[in-house]
PDB file of C-alpha atoms in Angstrom:
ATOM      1  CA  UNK A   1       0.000   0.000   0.000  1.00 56.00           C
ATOM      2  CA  UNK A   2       2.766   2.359   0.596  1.00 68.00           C
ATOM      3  CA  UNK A   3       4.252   1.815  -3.091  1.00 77.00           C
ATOM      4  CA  UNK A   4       0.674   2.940  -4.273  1.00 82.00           C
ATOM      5  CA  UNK A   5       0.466   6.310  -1.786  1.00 85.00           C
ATOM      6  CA  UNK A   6       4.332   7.533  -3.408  1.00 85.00           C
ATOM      7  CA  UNK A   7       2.583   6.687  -6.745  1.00 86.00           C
ATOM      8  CA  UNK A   8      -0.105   8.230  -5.966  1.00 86.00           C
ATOM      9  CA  UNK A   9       1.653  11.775  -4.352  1.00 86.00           C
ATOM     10  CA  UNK A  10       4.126  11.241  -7.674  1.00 87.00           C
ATOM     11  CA  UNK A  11       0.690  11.608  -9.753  1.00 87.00           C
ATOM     12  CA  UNK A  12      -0.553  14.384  -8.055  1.00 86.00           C
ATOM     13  CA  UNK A  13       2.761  16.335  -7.839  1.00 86.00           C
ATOM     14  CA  UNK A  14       3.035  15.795 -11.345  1.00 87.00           C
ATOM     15  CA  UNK A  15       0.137  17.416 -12.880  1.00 88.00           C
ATOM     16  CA  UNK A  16      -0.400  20.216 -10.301  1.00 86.00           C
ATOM     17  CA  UNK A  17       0.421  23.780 -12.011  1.00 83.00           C
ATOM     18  CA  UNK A  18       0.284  21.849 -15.584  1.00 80.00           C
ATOM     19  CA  UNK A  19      -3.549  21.191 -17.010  1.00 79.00           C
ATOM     20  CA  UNK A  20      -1.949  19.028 -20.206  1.00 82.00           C
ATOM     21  CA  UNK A  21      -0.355  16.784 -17.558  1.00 80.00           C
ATOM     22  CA  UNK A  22      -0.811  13.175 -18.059  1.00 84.00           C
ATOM     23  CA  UNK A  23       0.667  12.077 -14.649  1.00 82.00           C
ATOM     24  CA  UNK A  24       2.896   9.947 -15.866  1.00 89.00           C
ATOM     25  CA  UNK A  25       6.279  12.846 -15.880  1.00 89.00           C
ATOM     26  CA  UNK A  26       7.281  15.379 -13.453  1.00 90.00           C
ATOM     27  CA  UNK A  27       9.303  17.741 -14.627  1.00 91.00           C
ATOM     28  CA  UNK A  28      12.124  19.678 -12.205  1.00 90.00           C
ATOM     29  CA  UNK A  29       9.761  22.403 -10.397  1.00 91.00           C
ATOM     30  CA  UNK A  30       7.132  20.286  -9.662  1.00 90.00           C
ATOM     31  CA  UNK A  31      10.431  17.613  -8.499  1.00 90.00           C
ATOM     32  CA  UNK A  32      11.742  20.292  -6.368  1.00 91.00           C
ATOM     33  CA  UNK A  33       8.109  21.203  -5.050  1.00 90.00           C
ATOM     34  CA  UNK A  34       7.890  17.873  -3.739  1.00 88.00           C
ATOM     35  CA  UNK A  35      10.499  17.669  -2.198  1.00 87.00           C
ATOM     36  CA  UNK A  36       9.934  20.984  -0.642  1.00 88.00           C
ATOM     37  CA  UNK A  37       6.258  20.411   0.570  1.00 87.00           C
ATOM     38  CA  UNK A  38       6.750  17.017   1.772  1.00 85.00           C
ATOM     39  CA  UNK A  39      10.105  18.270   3.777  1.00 86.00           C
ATOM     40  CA  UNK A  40      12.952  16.302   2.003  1.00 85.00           C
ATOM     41  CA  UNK A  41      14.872  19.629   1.521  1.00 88.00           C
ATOM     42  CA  UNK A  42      15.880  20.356   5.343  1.00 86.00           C
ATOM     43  CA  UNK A  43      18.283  23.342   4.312  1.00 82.00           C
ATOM     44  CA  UNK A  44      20.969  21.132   6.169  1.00 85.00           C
ATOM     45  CA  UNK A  45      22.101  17.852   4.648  1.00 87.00           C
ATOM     46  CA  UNK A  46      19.599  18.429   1.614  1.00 88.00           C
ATOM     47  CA  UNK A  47      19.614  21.740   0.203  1.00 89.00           C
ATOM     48  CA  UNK A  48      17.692  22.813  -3.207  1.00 90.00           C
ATOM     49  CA  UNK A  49      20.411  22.351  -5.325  1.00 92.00           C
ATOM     50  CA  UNK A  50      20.912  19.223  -4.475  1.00 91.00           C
ATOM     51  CA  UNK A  51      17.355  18.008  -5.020  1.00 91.00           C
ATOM     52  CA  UNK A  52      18.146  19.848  -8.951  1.00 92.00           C
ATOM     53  CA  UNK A  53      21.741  17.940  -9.080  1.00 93.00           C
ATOM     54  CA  UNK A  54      20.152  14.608  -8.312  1.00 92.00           C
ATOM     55  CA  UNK A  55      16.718  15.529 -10.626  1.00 91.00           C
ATOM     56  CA  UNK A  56      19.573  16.122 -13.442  1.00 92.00           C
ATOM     57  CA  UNK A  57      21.313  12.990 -12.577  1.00 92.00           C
ATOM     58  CA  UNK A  58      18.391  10.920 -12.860  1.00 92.00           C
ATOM     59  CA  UNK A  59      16.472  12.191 -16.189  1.00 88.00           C
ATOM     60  CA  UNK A  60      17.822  11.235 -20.007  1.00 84.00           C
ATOM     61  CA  UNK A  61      20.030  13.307 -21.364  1.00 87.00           C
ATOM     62  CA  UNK A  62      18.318  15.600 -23.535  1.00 90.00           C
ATOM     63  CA  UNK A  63      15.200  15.012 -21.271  1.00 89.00           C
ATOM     64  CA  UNK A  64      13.414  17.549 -19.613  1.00 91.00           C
ATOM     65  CA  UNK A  65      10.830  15.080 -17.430  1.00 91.00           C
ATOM     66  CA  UNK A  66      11.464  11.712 -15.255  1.00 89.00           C
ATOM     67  CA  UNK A  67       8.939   9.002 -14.939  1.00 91.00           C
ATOM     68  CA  UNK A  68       7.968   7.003 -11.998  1.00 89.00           C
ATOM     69  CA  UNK A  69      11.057   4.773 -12.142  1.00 89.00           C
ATOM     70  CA  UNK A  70      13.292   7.538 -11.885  1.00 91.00           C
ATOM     71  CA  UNK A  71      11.931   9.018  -9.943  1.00 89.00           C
ATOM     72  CA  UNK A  72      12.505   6.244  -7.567  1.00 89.00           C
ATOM     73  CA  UNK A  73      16.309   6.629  -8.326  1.00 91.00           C
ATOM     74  CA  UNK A  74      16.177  10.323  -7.194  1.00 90.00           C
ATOM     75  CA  UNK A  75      14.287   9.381  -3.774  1.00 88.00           C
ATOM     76  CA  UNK A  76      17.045   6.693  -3.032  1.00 88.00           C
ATOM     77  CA  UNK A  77      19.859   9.133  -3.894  1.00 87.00           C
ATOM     78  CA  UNK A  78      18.312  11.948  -1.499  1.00 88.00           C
ATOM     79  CA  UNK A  79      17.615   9.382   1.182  1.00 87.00           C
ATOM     80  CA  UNK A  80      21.665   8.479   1.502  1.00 86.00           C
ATOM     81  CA  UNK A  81      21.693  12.344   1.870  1.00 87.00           C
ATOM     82  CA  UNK A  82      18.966  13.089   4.201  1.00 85.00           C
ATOM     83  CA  UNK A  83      19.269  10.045   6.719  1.00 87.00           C
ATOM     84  CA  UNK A  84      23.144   9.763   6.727  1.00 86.00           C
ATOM     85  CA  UNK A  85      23.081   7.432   9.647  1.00 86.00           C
ATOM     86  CA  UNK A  86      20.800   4.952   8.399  1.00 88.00           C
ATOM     87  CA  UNK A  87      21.235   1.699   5.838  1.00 88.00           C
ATOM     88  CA  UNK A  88      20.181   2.394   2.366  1.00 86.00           C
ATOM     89  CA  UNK A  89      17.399  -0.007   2.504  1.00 87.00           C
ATOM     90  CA  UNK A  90      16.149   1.994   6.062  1.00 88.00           C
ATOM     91  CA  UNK A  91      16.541   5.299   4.667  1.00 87.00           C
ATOM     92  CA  UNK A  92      14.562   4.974   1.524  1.00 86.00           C
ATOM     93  CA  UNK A  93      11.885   3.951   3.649  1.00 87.00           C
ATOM     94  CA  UNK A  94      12.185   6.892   5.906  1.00 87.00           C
ATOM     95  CA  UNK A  95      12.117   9.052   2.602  1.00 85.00           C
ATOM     96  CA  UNK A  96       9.266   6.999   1.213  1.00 85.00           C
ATOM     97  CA  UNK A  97       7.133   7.826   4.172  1.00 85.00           C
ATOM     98  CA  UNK A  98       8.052  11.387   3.884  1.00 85.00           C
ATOM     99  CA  UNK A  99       6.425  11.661   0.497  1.00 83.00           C
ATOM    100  CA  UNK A 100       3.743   8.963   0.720  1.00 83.00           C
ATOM    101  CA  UNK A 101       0.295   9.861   0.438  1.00 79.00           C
ATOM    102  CA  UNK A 102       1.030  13.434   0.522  1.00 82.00           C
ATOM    103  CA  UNK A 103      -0.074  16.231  -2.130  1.00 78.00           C
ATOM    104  CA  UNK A 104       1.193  19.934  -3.198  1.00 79.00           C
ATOM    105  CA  UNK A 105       0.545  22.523  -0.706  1.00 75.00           C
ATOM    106  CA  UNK A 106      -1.053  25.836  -2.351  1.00 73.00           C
ATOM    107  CA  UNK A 107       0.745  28.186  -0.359  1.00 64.00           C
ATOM    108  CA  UNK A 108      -0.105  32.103  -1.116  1.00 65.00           C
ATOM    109  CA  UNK A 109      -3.258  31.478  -3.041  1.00 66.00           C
ATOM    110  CA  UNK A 110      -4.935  34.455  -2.608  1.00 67.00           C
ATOM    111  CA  UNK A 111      -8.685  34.691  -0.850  1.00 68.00           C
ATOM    112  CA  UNK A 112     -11.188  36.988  -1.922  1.00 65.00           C
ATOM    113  CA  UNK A 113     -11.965  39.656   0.913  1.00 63.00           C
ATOM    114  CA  UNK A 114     -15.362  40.589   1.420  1.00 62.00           C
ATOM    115  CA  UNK A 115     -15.009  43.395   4.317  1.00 69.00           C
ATOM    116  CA  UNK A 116     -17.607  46.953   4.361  1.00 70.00           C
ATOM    117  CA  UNK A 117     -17.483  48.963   0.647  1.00 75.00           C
ATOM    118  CA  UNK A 118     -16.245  45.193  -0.843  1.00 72.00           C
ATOM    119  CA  UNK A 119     -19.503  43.732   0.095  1.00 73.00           C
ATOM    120  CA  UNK A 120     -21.707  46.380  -0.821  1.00 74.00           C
ATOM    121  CA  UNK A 121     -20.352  46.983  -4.229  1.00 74.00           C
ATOM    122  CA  UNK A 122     -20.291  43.017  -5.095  1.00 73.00           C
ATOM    123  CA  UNK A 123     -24.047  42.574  -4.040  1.00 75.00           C
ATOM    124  CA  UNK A 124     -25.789  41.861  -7.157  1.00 75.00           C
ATOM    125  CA  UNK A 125     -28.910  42.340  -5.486  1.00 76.00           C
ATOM    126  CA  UNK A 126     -28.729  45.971  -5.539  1.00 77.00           C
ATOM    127  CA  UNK A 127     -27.888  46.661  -8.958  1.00 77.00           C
ATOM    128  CA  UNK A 128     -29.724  49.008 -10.723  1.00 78.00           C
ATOM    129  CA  UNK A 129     -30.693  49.801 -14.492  1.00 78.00           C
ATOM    130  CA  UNK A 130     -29.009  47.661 -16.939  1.00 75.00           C
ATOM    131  CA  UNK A 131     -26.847  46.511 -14.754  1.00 75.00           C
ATOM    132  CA  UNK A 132     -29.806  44.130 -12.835  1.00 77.00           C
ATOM    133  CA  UNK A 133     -30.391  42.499 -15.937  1.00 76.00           C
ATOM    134  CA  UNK A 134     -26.774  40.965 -16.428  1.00 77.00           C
ATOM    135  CA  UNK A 135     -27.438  38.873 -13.365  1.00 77.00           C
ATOM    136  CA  UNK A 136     -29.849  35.925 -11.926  1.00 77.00           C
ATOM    137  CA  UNK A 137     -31.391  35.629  -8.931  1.00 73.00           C
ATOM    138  CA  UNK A 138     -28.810  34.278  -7.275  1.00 75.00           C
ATOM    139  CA  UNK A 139     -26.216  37.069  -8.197  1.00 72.00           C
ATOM    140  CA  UNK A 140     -24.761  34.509 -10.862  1.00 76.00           C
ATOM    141  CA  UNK A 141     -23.480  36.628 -13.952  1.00 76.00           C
ATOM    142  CA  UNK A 142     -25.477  35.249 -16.936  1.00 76.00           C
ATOM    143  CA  UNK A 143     -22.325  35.682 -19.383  1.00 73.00           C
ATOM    144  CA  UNK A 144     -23.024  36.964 -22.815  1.00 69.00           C
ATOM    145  CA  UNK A 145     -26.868  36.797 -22.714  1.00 63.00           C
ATOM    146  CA  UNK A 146     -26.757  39.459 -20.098  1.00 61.00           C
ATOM    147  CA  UNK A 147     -24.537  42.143 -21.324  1.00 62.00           C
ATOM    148  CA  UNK A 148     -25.403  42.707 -25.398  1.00 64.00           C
ATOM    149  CA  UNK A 149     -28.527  42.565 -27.347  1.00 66.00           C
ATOM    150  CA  UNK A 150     -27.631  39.189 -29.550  1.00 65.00           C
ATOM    151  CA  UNK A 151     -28.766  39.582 -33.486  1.00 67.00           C
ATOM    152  CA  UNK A 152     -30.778  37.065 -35.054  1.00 63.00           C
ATOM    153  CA  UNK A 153     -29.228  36.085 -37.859  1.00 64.00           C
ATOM    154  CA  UNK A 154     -31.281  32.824 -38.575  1.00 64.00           C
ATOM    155  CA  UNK A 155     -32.753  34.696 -42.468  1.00 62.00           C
ATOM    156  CA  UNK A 156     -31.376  33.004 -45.647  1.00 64.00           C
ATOM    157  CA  UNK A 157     -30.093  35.985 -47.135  1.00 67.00           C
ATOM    158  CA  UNK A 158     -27.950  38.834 -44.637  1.00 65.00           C
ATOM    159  CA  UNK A 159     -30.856  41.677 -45.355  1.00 65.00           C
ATOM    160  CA  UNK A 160     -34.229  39.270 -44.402  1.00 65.00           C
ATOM    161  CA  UNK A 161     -34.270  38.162 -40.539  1.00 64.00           C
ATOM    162  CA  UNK A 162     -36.248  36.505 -38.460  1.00 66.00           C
ATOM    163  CA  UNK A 163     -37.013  33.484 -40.397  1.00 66.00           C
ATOM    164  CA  UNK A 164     -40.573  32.335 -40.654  1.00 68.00           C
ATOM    165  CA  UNK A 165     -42.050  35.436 -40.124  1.00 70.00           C
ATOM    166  CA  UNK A 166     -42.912  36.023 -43.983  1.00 67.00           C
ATOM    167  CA  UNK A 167     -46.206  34.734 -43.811  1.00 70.00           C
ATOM    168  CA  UNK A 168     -47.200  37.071 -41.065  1.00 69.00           C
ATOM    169  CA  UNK A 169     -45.653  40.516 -42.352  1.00 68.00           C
ATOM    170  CA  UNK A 170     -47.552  39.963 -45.958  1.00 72.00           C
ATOM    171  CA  UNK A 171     -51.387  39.094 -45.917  1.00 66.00           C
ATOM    172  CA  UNK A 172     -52.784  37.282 -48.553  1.00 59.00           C
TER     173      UNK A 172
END
């Protein structure tokens, strides 16, 4: 189960920022965001630039992405970094469970303040004039339909509009 969870925080890590992510690559910031959020980087015995030496190590040559599998590498040559006094086998594990089942941490995202003149100005409910009609009665904006008169363009030639209303403009 605890091979799944690093897969799993490897998936997660790998697509966040990037919306044409597959999940199956990480490429070096989202690497070094790991291994920031999930504490491998210590500032000590693991610093940043080593997290980008080893992520350079790891990847192909003319790469610019690892997979899972090396991935893996990376972790094992950061554990003999991070837990100097342990045995390879015991510090992967300790690095493992660092990064196992966690996901990126959206630090700085920025919260929308509603506080005195905010509030009042963003209450849809008292909008006047042509304003009112841009919104529901919920306050949700209703997107084009609300702001611009749309043209019917639905004739079969550009001057004639309206189609189907022929028959009722010219009585027989």
């Amino acid at each position: 189960t605890e091979m799944a969870s690093l897969e799993e925080s490897f998936r997660k890590f790998a697509i966040y920022g990037d919306t044409k992510a597959t999940g199956q690559e990480m490429n070096g910031k989202n690497w070094a965001k790991l291994c920031k959020d999930c504490k491998v980087t210590d500032g000590k015995s693991v610093t940043g630039t080593d997290v980008d030496i080893v992520f350079s190590k790891v990847k192909g040559k003319t790469a610019r992405v690892i997979n899972y599998e090396e991935f893996k590498k990376a972790l094992e040559e950061l554990a003999q970094k991070r837990f100097k006094d342990k045995s390879k086998e015991e510090a992967f594990e300790a690095i493992c469970q660092l990064v196992a089942g966690k996901e990126p941490i959206n630090v700085g995202v920025t919260k929308a303040k509603t506080v005195g003149a905010v509030e009042r100005l963003t209450d849809t409910s008292k909008y006047t004039g042509s304003h009112k009609e841009r919104f529901d009665e919920t306050g949700k904006g209703k997107g084009k339909s609300g702001r611009e008169n749309i043209v019917d363009n639905s004739g079969y030639v550009s001057a004639y509009k309206n189609a189907g209303t022929y028959d009722a403009k010219v009585k027989k």
